[in-house]
Amino acid sequence: MRVLTGLQPSGDLHIGNYFGAIKQMIEAQNENEMFMFIANYHAMTSSQDGEKLKQNSLKAAAAFLSLGIDPNKSVFWLQSDVKEIVELYWILSQFTPMGLLERAHSYKDKIAKGLNASHGLFSYPVLMAADILLFNTQIVPVGKDQIQHVEIARDIALKVNNEWGEIFTLPQAKVNEEVAVVVGTDGAKMSKSYQNTIDIFATEKILKKQISSIVTNSTALEEPKDWQNCNVFKIAKLFLNESEQKALQDRYEKGGEGYGHFKMYLNELISTYFNDAKKEYERLLSNPHEIDDVLQMGAKKAKEQAQKTMQKIYDKIGL
Ligand code: AMP
Ligand code: TRP
């Protein structure tokens, strides 16, 4: 299957992103033809600070590479290195009824949150459709908030195919329903906007601070503790196999240990799990040329596919 996903270069990744999306992406590389890119054009809709966007794109690339995106298995590039995307975006715009975009929830939500109602933000789904359709994508793995965008891409593809014949593959959104929501330090869904995250690439000091802020109840140290409703346990579980989980449950039920002990254990689990990725992340960020080289290699492969698609269209549109 041809699977494509765009990754927003928006700040620090947390363990909710990892267990909710990134881990599946890394695993999927073995069975699918994965196309993954850092969506820096899309990021421009929320900030036009060039230096920040450059830094965030570099950091995002380093993060995904160090967590296991393998540029030899997957095509991995920086969106703006394949300019055909913007060209296709303009052509697709001619096939996009205003009403289709006016119904987009994501646009309405962003306006409600105070973002400027710019044309860029409004036409964001057409750019996303170009990303998807340029590469003959079959499957787009997405969070629930992005399903509508994939449907818009499909609608646009149908319109073009109706007019010009079978140019585009019809994409399908795939929501991973099995993935459980990862809770944050306050017990609500872990999310940057709630400031309750535990960040993958946090320094030791910040990691410690984030873990110590996990909300627990006030059961006394010597008392048995309720692991089922404990936020520390819920997060630790993500890193444990069945017998390790059982061992931790026993420690809770036995009493004699406080939440501080369990938080220390969680700190060890997280540090160990991401230790190699963290070292690789730091290494890559101190060798940005290496990141550029990898992204250029990906862009070259992506461009080949993009040009094939564009060749089919140039004639039709008179270019
Ligand atoms: P976001 O940056 O919030 O759009 O999240 C990017 C991806 O990470 C989405 O596909 C979500 O499915 C996943 N994700 C984010 N937060 C969580 C969470 N707390 N639990 C599980 N998955 C999450
Ligand atoms: N809009 C997506 C998000 O906010 C990112 C994205 C851009 C994307 N282009 C894409 C996702 C193409 C899937 C396919 O997360």
Short mmCIF file of C-alpha atoms and ligand atoms in Angstrom, two decimals:
data_model
loop_
_atom_site.label_atom_id
_atom_site.label_comp_id
_atom_site.label_asym_id
_atom_site.label_seq_id
_atom_site.Cartn_x
_atom_site.Cartn_y
_atom_site.Cartn_z
CA MET A 1 0.00 0.00 0.00
CA ARG A 2 1.10 3.54 -0.69
CA VAL A 3 0.75 5.37 2.62
CA LEU A 4 1.37 9.10 2.94
CA THR A 5 1.50 11.36 5.95
CA GLY A 6 2.40 14.99 6.59
CA LEU A 7 4.07 15.86 9.87
CA GLN A 8 3.59 19.32 11.32
CA PRO A 9 6.87 20.87 12.46
CA SER A 10 5.22 22.30 15.55
CA GLY A 11 7.45 22.20 18.58
CA ASP A 12 8.17 19.39 20.98
CA LEU A 13 6.83 15.88 20.54
CA HIS A 14 5.32 14.20 23.59
CA ILE A 15 4.78 10.58 24.51
CA GLY A 16 1.11 10.86 23.46
CA ASN A 17 2.30 11.61 19.90
CA TYR A 18 4.72 8.70 20.13
CA PHE A 19 2.33 5.99 21.34
CA GLY A 20 -0.65 7.47 19.47
CA ALA A 21 0.94 7.88 16.05
CA ILE A 22 4.72 7.77 15.60
CA LYS A 23 5.26 4.20 16.84
CA GLN A 24 2.68 2.87 14.33
CA MET A 25 4.28 4.88 11.55
CA ILE A 26 7.70 3.42 12.29
CA GLU A 27 6.28 -0.10 12.36
CA ALA A 28 4.33 0.45 9.14
CA GLN A 29 7.56 1.08 7.25
CA ASN A 30 8.16 -2.64 7.02
CA GLU A 31 4.92 -3.48 5.24
CA ASN A 32 4.09 -0.38 3.21
CA GLU A 33 5.50 2.10 0.82
CA MET A 34 5.63 5.07 3.15
CA PHE A 35 5.81 8.67 1.99
CA MET A 36 6.38 11.08 4.88
CA PHE A 37 7.20 14.75 4.84
CA ILE A 38 7.64 17.69 7.16
CA ALA A 39 4.69 19.96 6.34
CA ASN A 40 6.48 23.33 6.44
CA TYR A 41 4.15 24.97 3.89
CA HIS A 42 1.19 24.10 6.10
CA ALA A 43 2.96 25.45 9.17
CA MET A 44 3.09 28.89 7.50
CA THR A 45 -0.64 29.27 8.10
CA SER A 46 -0.03 29.65 11.83
CA SER A 47 3.30 31.54 11.89
CA GLN A 48 5.31 33.52 9.35
CA ASP A 49 8.47 33.68 11.46
CA GLY A 50 11.01 32.29 9.00
CA GLU A 51 13.82 31.60 11.46
CA LYS A 52 11.46 29.75 13.77
CA LEU A 53 10.00 27.70 10.92
CA LYS A 54 13.49 26.69 9.74
CA GLN A 55 14.50 25.63 13.24
CA ASN A 56 11.26 23.76 13.87
CA SER A 57 11.52 21.93 10.55
CA LEU A 58 15.07 20.86 11.33
CA LYS A 59 14.08 19.75 14.82
CA ALA A 60 11.10 17.81 13.49
CA ALA A 61 13.26 16.04 10.91
CA ALA A 62 15.85 15.17 13.58
CA ALA A 63 13.10 13.93 15.89
CA PHE A 64 11.44 11.62 13.36
CA LEU A 65 14.74 10.28 12.07
CA SER A 66 16.05 9.56 15.55
CA LEU A 67 12.81 7.83 16.55
CA GLY A 68 13.08 5.44 13.63
CA ILE A 69 11.97 6.83 10.30
CA ASP A 70 14.38 5.05 8.01
CA PRO A 71 15.13 7.11 4.91
CA ASN A 72 16.21 3.98 3.08
CA LYS A 73 12.84 2.31 3.61
CA SER A 74 10.59 5.37 3.40
CA VAL A 75 10.57 8.46 1.26
CA PHE A 76 11.14 11.27 3.76
CA TRP A 77 11.42 14.90 2.68
CA LEU A 78 10.76 18.53 3.44
CA GLN A 79 7.50 19.56 1.76
CA SER A 80 8.91 22.79 0.26
CA ASP A 81 11.67 20.88 -1.55
CA VAL A 82 9.06 19.53 -3.98
CA LYS A 83 7.59 22.68 -5.53
CA GLU A 84 5.19 20.69 -7.70
CA ILE A 85 2.96 20.60 -4.63
CA VAL A 86 2.24 24.31 -4.93
CA GLU A 87 1.71 24.04 -8.67
CA LEU A 88 -0.80 21.25 -8.23
CA TYR A 89 -2.46 23.19 -5.41
CA TRP A 90 -3.26 26.01 -7.84
CA ILE A 91 -4.57 23.65 -10.49
CA LEU A 92 -6.71 21.77 -7.95
CA SER A 93 -8.09 25.09 -6.74
CA GLN A 94 -9.97 25.32 -10.06
CA PHE A 95 -11.79 22.10 -9.14
CA THR A 96 -12.58 23.09 -5.55
CA PRO A 97 -16.05 24.49 -4.90
CA MET A 98 -16.09 27.23 -2.24
CA GLY A 99 -18.77 25.33 -0.36
CA LEU A 100 -16.46 22.36 0.15
CA LEU A 101 -13.97 24.58 2.00
CA GLU A 102 -16.64 26.60 3.79
CA ARG A 103 -17.78 23.40 5.49
CA ALA A 104 -14.30 22.54 6.85
CA HIS A 105 -14.42 22.18 10.65
CA SER A 106 -10.73 22.70 11.10
CA TYR A 107 -10.88 26.16 9.49
CA LYS A 108 -13.84 27.19 11.63
CA ASP A 109 -12.12 25.88 14.80
CA LYS A 110 -8.92 27.77 14.05
CA ILE A 111 -10.80 31.02 13.43
CA ALA A 112 -12.69 30.50 16.68
CA LYS A 113 -9.33 30.14 18.45
CA GLY A 114 -8.24 33.52 17.13
CA LEU A 115 -6.17 32.72 14.03
CA ASN A 116 -6.45 35.24 11.19
CA ALA A 117 -9.03 34.28 8.59
CA SER A 118 -6.45 34.34 5.78
CA HIS A 119 -6.87 32.79 2.36
CA GLY A 120 -3.94 30.48 3.21
CA LEU A 121 -5.77 29.06 6.18
CA PHE A 122 -9.00 28.78 4.20
CA SER A 123 -7.39 26.92 1.31
CA TYR A 124 -5.22 24.71 3.56
CA PRO A 125 -7.23 21.59 2.60
CA VAL A 126 -6.47 22.15 -1.11
CA LEU A 127 -2.74 22.20 -0.38
CA MET A 128 -3.22 19.03 1.64
CA ALA A 129 -5.14 17.49 -1.29
CA ALA A 130 -2.17 18.32 -3.53
CA ASP A 131 0.18 16.54 -1.08
CA ILE A 132 -1.99 13.48 -1.14
CA LEU A 133 -2.89 13.32 -4.84
CA LEU A 134 0.56 14.10 -6.22
CA PHE A 135 1.92 10.80 -4.90
CA ASN A 136 -0.83 8.31 -5.85
CA THR A 137 -1.62 7.87 -2.19
CA GLN A 138 -3.98 5.06 -1.20
CA ILE A 139 -4.02 5.42 2.57
CA VAL A 140 -3.65 8.49 4.78
CA PRO A 141 -3.30 7.67 8.50
CA VAL A 142 -4.83 10.54 10.44
CA GLY A 143 -6.18 11.73 13.75
CA LYS A 144 -9.96 12.30 13.83
CA ASP A 145 -9.57 16.03 13.20
CA GLN A 146 -8.04 15.37 9.77
CA ILE A 147 -10.57 12.90 8.33
CA GLN A 148 -12.56 15.68 6.67
CA HIS A 149 -9.43 16.95 4.92
CA VAL A 150 -8.84 13.55 3.35
CA GLU A 151 -12.48 13.46 2.24
CA ILE A 152 -12.00 16.86 0.62
CA ALA A 153 -8.95 15.49 -1.24
CA ARG A 154 -11.06 12.59 -2.42
CA ASP A 155 -13.87 14.88 -3.60
CA ILE A 156 -11.41 17.01 -5.55
CA ALA A 157 -9.82 13.89 -7.09
CA LEU A 158 -13.24 12.66 -8.22
CA LYS A 159 -14.00 15.99 -9.87
CA VAL A 160 -10.69 15.98 -11.75
CA ASN A 161 -11.09 12.35 -12.81
CA ASN A 162 -14.59 13.09 -14.06
CA GLU A 163 -13.24 15.85 -16.22
CA TRP A 164 -9.94 14.37 -17.39
CA GLY A 165 -10.12 10.60 -16.93
CA GLU A 166 -8.35 8.47 -14.33
CA ILE A 167 -5.60 10.86 -13.28
CA PHE A 168 -5.70 10.45 -9.50
CA THR A 169 -5.84 7.51 -7.13
CA LEU A 170 -8.70 8.00 -4.66
CA PRO A 171 -7.23 8.27 -1.16
CA GLN A 172 -8.74 6.88 1.99
CA ALA A 173 -8.31 8.08 5.58
CA LYS A 174 -7.32 5.50 8.14
CA VAL A 175 -7.97 6.25 11.79
CA ASN A 176 -6.25 3.96 14.20
CA GLU A 177 -9.17 3.13 16.50
CA GLU A 178 -7.24 0.69 18.68
CA VAL A 179 -4.86 3.31 19.97
CA ALA A 180 -5.79 4.31 23.48
CA VAL A 181 -5.61 7.94 24.49
CA VAL A 182 -2.43 8.63 26.43
CA VAL A 183 -3.20 10.60 29.58
CA GLY A 184 -1.23 13.68 30.55
CA THR A 185 0.18 14.69 33.92
CA ASP A 186 -3.26 15.91 35.05
CA GLY A 187 -5.13 12.78 33.91
CA ALA A 188 -6.78 14.47 30.88
CA LYS A 189 -5.70 13.63 27.31
CA MET A 190 -2.03 14.51 26.88
CA SER A 191 -1.89 17.59 24.67
CA LYS A 192 0.36 20.57 24.11
CA SER A 193 -2.61 22.86 24.47
CA TYR A 194 -3.34 21.58 28.01
CA GLN A 195 0.31 21.91 29.09
CA ASN A 196 0.18 18.45 30.61
CA THR A 197 2.76 16.75 28.41
CA ILE A 198 5.79 14.59 29.03
CA ASP A 199 8.15 15.44 26.20
CA ILE A 200 10.25 12.84 24.41
CA PHE A 201 13.34 15.01 24.00
CA ALA A 202 13.09 16.95 27.27
CA THR A 203 16.29 17.53 29.25
CA GLU A 204 16.68 15.40 32.39
CA LYS A 205 15.71 18.38 34.52
CA ILE A 206 12.51 19.10 32.59
CA LEU A 207 11.57 15.43 32.39
CA LYS A 208 11.90 15.21 36.17
CA LYS A 209 9.75 18.30 36.59
CA GLN A 210 7.08 17.00 34.21
CA ILE A 211 6.96 13.63 35.96
CA SER A 212 6.85 15.14 39.42
CA SER A 213 3.83 17.19 38.33
CA ILE A 214 1.75 14.04 37.65
CA VAL A 215 -1.35 14.28 39.81
CA THR A 216 -1.75 11.47 42.37
CA ASN A 217 -4.01 11.01 45.39
CA SER A 218 -2.97 11.29 49.01
CA THR A 219 -2.85 7.63 50.09
CA ALA A 220 -0.19 7.31 52.83
CA LEU A 221 3.13 5.69 52.01
CA GLU A 222 2.54 2.48 53.96
CA GLU A 223 -1.00 1.93 52.57
CA PRO A 224 -1.84 -0.26 49.53
CA LYS A 225 -2.48 1.88 46.46
CA ASP A 226 -5.04 1.83 43.66
CA TRP A 227 -3.01 1.28 40.49
CA GLN A 228 -6.08 1.22 38.29
CA ASN A 229 -6.84 4.90 38.79
CA CYS A 230 -3.27 6.11 39.11
CA ASN A 231 -1.92 8.44 36.39
CA VAL A 232 1.66 7.34 37.06
CA PHE A 233 0.65 3.72 36.48
CA LYS A 234 -1.32 4.56 33.33
CA ILE A 235 1.74 6.19 31.79
CA ALA A 236 4.24 3.58 33.06
CA LYS A 237 2.11 0.84 31.51
CA LEU A 238 2.97 2.07 28.02
CA PHE A 239 6.58 1.03 28.59
CA LEU A 240 5.96 -2.35 30.24
CA ASN A 241 5.27 -5.88 29.08
CA GLU A 242 2.63 -7.96 30.81
CA SER A 243 4.81 -9.47 33.54
CA GLU A 244 6.43 -6.10 34.28
CA GLN A 245 2.97 -4.57 34.60
CA LYS A 246 1.98 -7.31 37.00
CA ALA A 247 5.10 -6.70 39.08
CA LEU A 248 4.26 -2.99 39.29
CA GLN A 249 0.65 -3.76 40.27
CA ASP A 250 2.01 -5.93 43.10
CA ARG A 251 4.18 -3.07 44.34
CA TYR A 252 1.09 -0.80 44.41
CA GLU A 253 -1.02 -3.39 46.23
CA LYS A 254 1.62 -4.23 48.79
CA GLY A 255 1.98 -0.70 50.19
CA GLY A 256 5.21 0.57 51.73
CA GLU A 257 6.13 2.69 48.73
CA GLY A 258 4.97 6.25 47.99
CA TYR A 259 4.08 7.86 44.66
CA GLY A 260 7.55 9.42 44.67
CA HIS A 261 9.01 5.92 44.25
CA PHE A 262 6.71 5.11 41.38
CA LYS A 263 7.53 8.43 39.72
CA MET A 264 11.24 7.67 40.04
CA TYR A 265 10.61 4.31 38.39
CA LEU A 266 8.63 5.99 35.59
CA ASN A 267 11.50 8.43 35.07
CA GLU A 268 13.88 5.51 34.62
CA LEU A 269 11.51 3.79 32.19
CA ILE A 270 11.13 6.85 30.00
CA SER A 271 14.83 7.75 30.08
CA THR A 272 15.85 4.22 29.14
CA TYR A 273 13.24 3.86 26.40
CA PHE A 274 14.21 7.07 24.61
CA ASN A 275 17.90 7.06 25.53
CA ASP A 276 19.22 6.09 22.09
CA ALA A 277 16.76 8.31 20.23
CA LYS A 278 17.73 11.26 22.41
CA LYS A 279 21.44 10.80 21.74
CA GLU A 280 20.80 10.49 18.01
CA TYR A 281 18.57 13.59 18.11
CA GLU A 282 21.32 15.66 19.73
CA ARG A 283 23.90 14.25 17.32
CA LEU A 284 21.78 15.12 14.28
CA LEU A 285 21.04 18.62 15.52
CA SER A 286 24.74 19.29 15.86
CA ASN A 287 25.20 18.02 12.27
CA PRO A 288 22.41 19.81 10.41
CA HIS A 289 24.11 19.10 7.08
CA GLU A 290 23.49 15.44 7.63
CA ILE A 291 19.78 16.15 8.10
CA ASP A 292 19.78 18.25 4.93
CA ASP A 293 21.43 15.44 2.97
CA VAL A 294 18.83 12.93 4.09
CA LEU A 295 15.98 15.31 3.25
CA GLN A 296 17.48 16.06 -0.17
CA MET A 297 17.72 12.37 -0.95
CA GLY A 298 14.04 11.99 -0.05
CA ALA A 299 13.05 15.05 -2.05
CA LYS A 300 14.72 13.59 -5.11
CA LYS A 301 12.63 10.41 -4.87
CA ALA A 302 9.44 12.35 -4.11
CA LYS A 303 10.08 14.67 -7.04
CA GLU A 304 10.34 11.76 -9.47
CA GLN A 305 6.87 10.60 -8.51
CA ALA A 306 5.54 14.17 -8.45
CA GLN A 307 6.78 14.87 -11.96
CA LYS A 308 5.14 11.72 -13.29
CA THR A 309 1.80 12.91 -11.97
CA MET A 310 2.30 16.45 -13.25
CA GLN A 311 3.12 15.16 -16.74
CA LYS A 312 -0.37 13.70 -16.93
CA ILE A 313 -1.86 17.07 -16.04
CA TYR A 314 0.18 19.61 -18.00
CA ASP A 315 -1.36 18.62 -21.28
CA LYS A 316 -4.88 18.68 -19.91
CA ILE A 317 -4.58 22.15 -18.41
CA GLY A 318 -2.57 23.57 -21.32
CA LEU A 319 0.89 23.95 -19.79
P1 AMP B 1 -1.43 16.55 17.42
O1 AMP B 1 -0.09 17.19 17.31
O2 AMP B 1 -2.13 16.79 18.70
O3 AMP B 1 -2.29 16.78 16.20
O4 AMP B 1 -1.16 14.97 17.41
C1 AMP B 1 -0.46 14.30 16.38
C2 AMP B 1 -0.80 12.83 16.44
O5 AMP B 1 -0.50 12.27 17.71
C3 AMP B 1 -2.29 12.55 16.17
O6 AMP B 1 -2.38 11.64 15.10
C4 AMP B 1 -2.83 11.92 17.41
O7 AMP B 1 -3.50 10.74 17.08
C5 AMP B 1 -1.62 11.56 18.25
N1 AMP B 1 -1.84 11.99 19.63
C6 AMP B 1 -1.71 13.24 20.13
N2 AMP B 1 -1.99 13.28 21.45
C7 AMP B 1 -2.31 12.02 21.82
C8 AMP B 1 -2.70 11.39 23.04
N3 AMP B 1 -2.79 12.08 24.20
N4 AMP B 1 -2.97 10.06 23.02
C9 AMP B 1 -2.88 9.35 21.87
N5 AMP B 1 -2.51 9.88 20.70
C10 AMP B 1 -2.23 11.19 20.65
N1 TRP B 2 -2.84 18.74 8.15
C1 TRP B 2 -2.05 17.73 8.79
C2 TRP B 2 -2.01 17.98 10.30
O1 TRP B 2 -2.34 19.05 10.75
C3 TRP B 2 -0.65 17.70 8.23
C4 TRP B 2 -0.63 17.36 6.78
C5 TRP B 2 -0.31 18.20 5.74
C6 TRP B 2 -0.99 16.12 6.22
N2 TRP B 2 -0.43 17.55 4.58
C7 TRP B 2 -0.84 16.27 4.81
C8 TRP B 2 -1.40 14.88 6.76
C9 TRP B 2 -1.12 15.20 3.94
C10 TRP B 2 -1.68 13.85 5.89
C11 TRP B 2 -1.54 14.00 4.49
O2 TRP B 2 -1.64 17.10 11.05
#
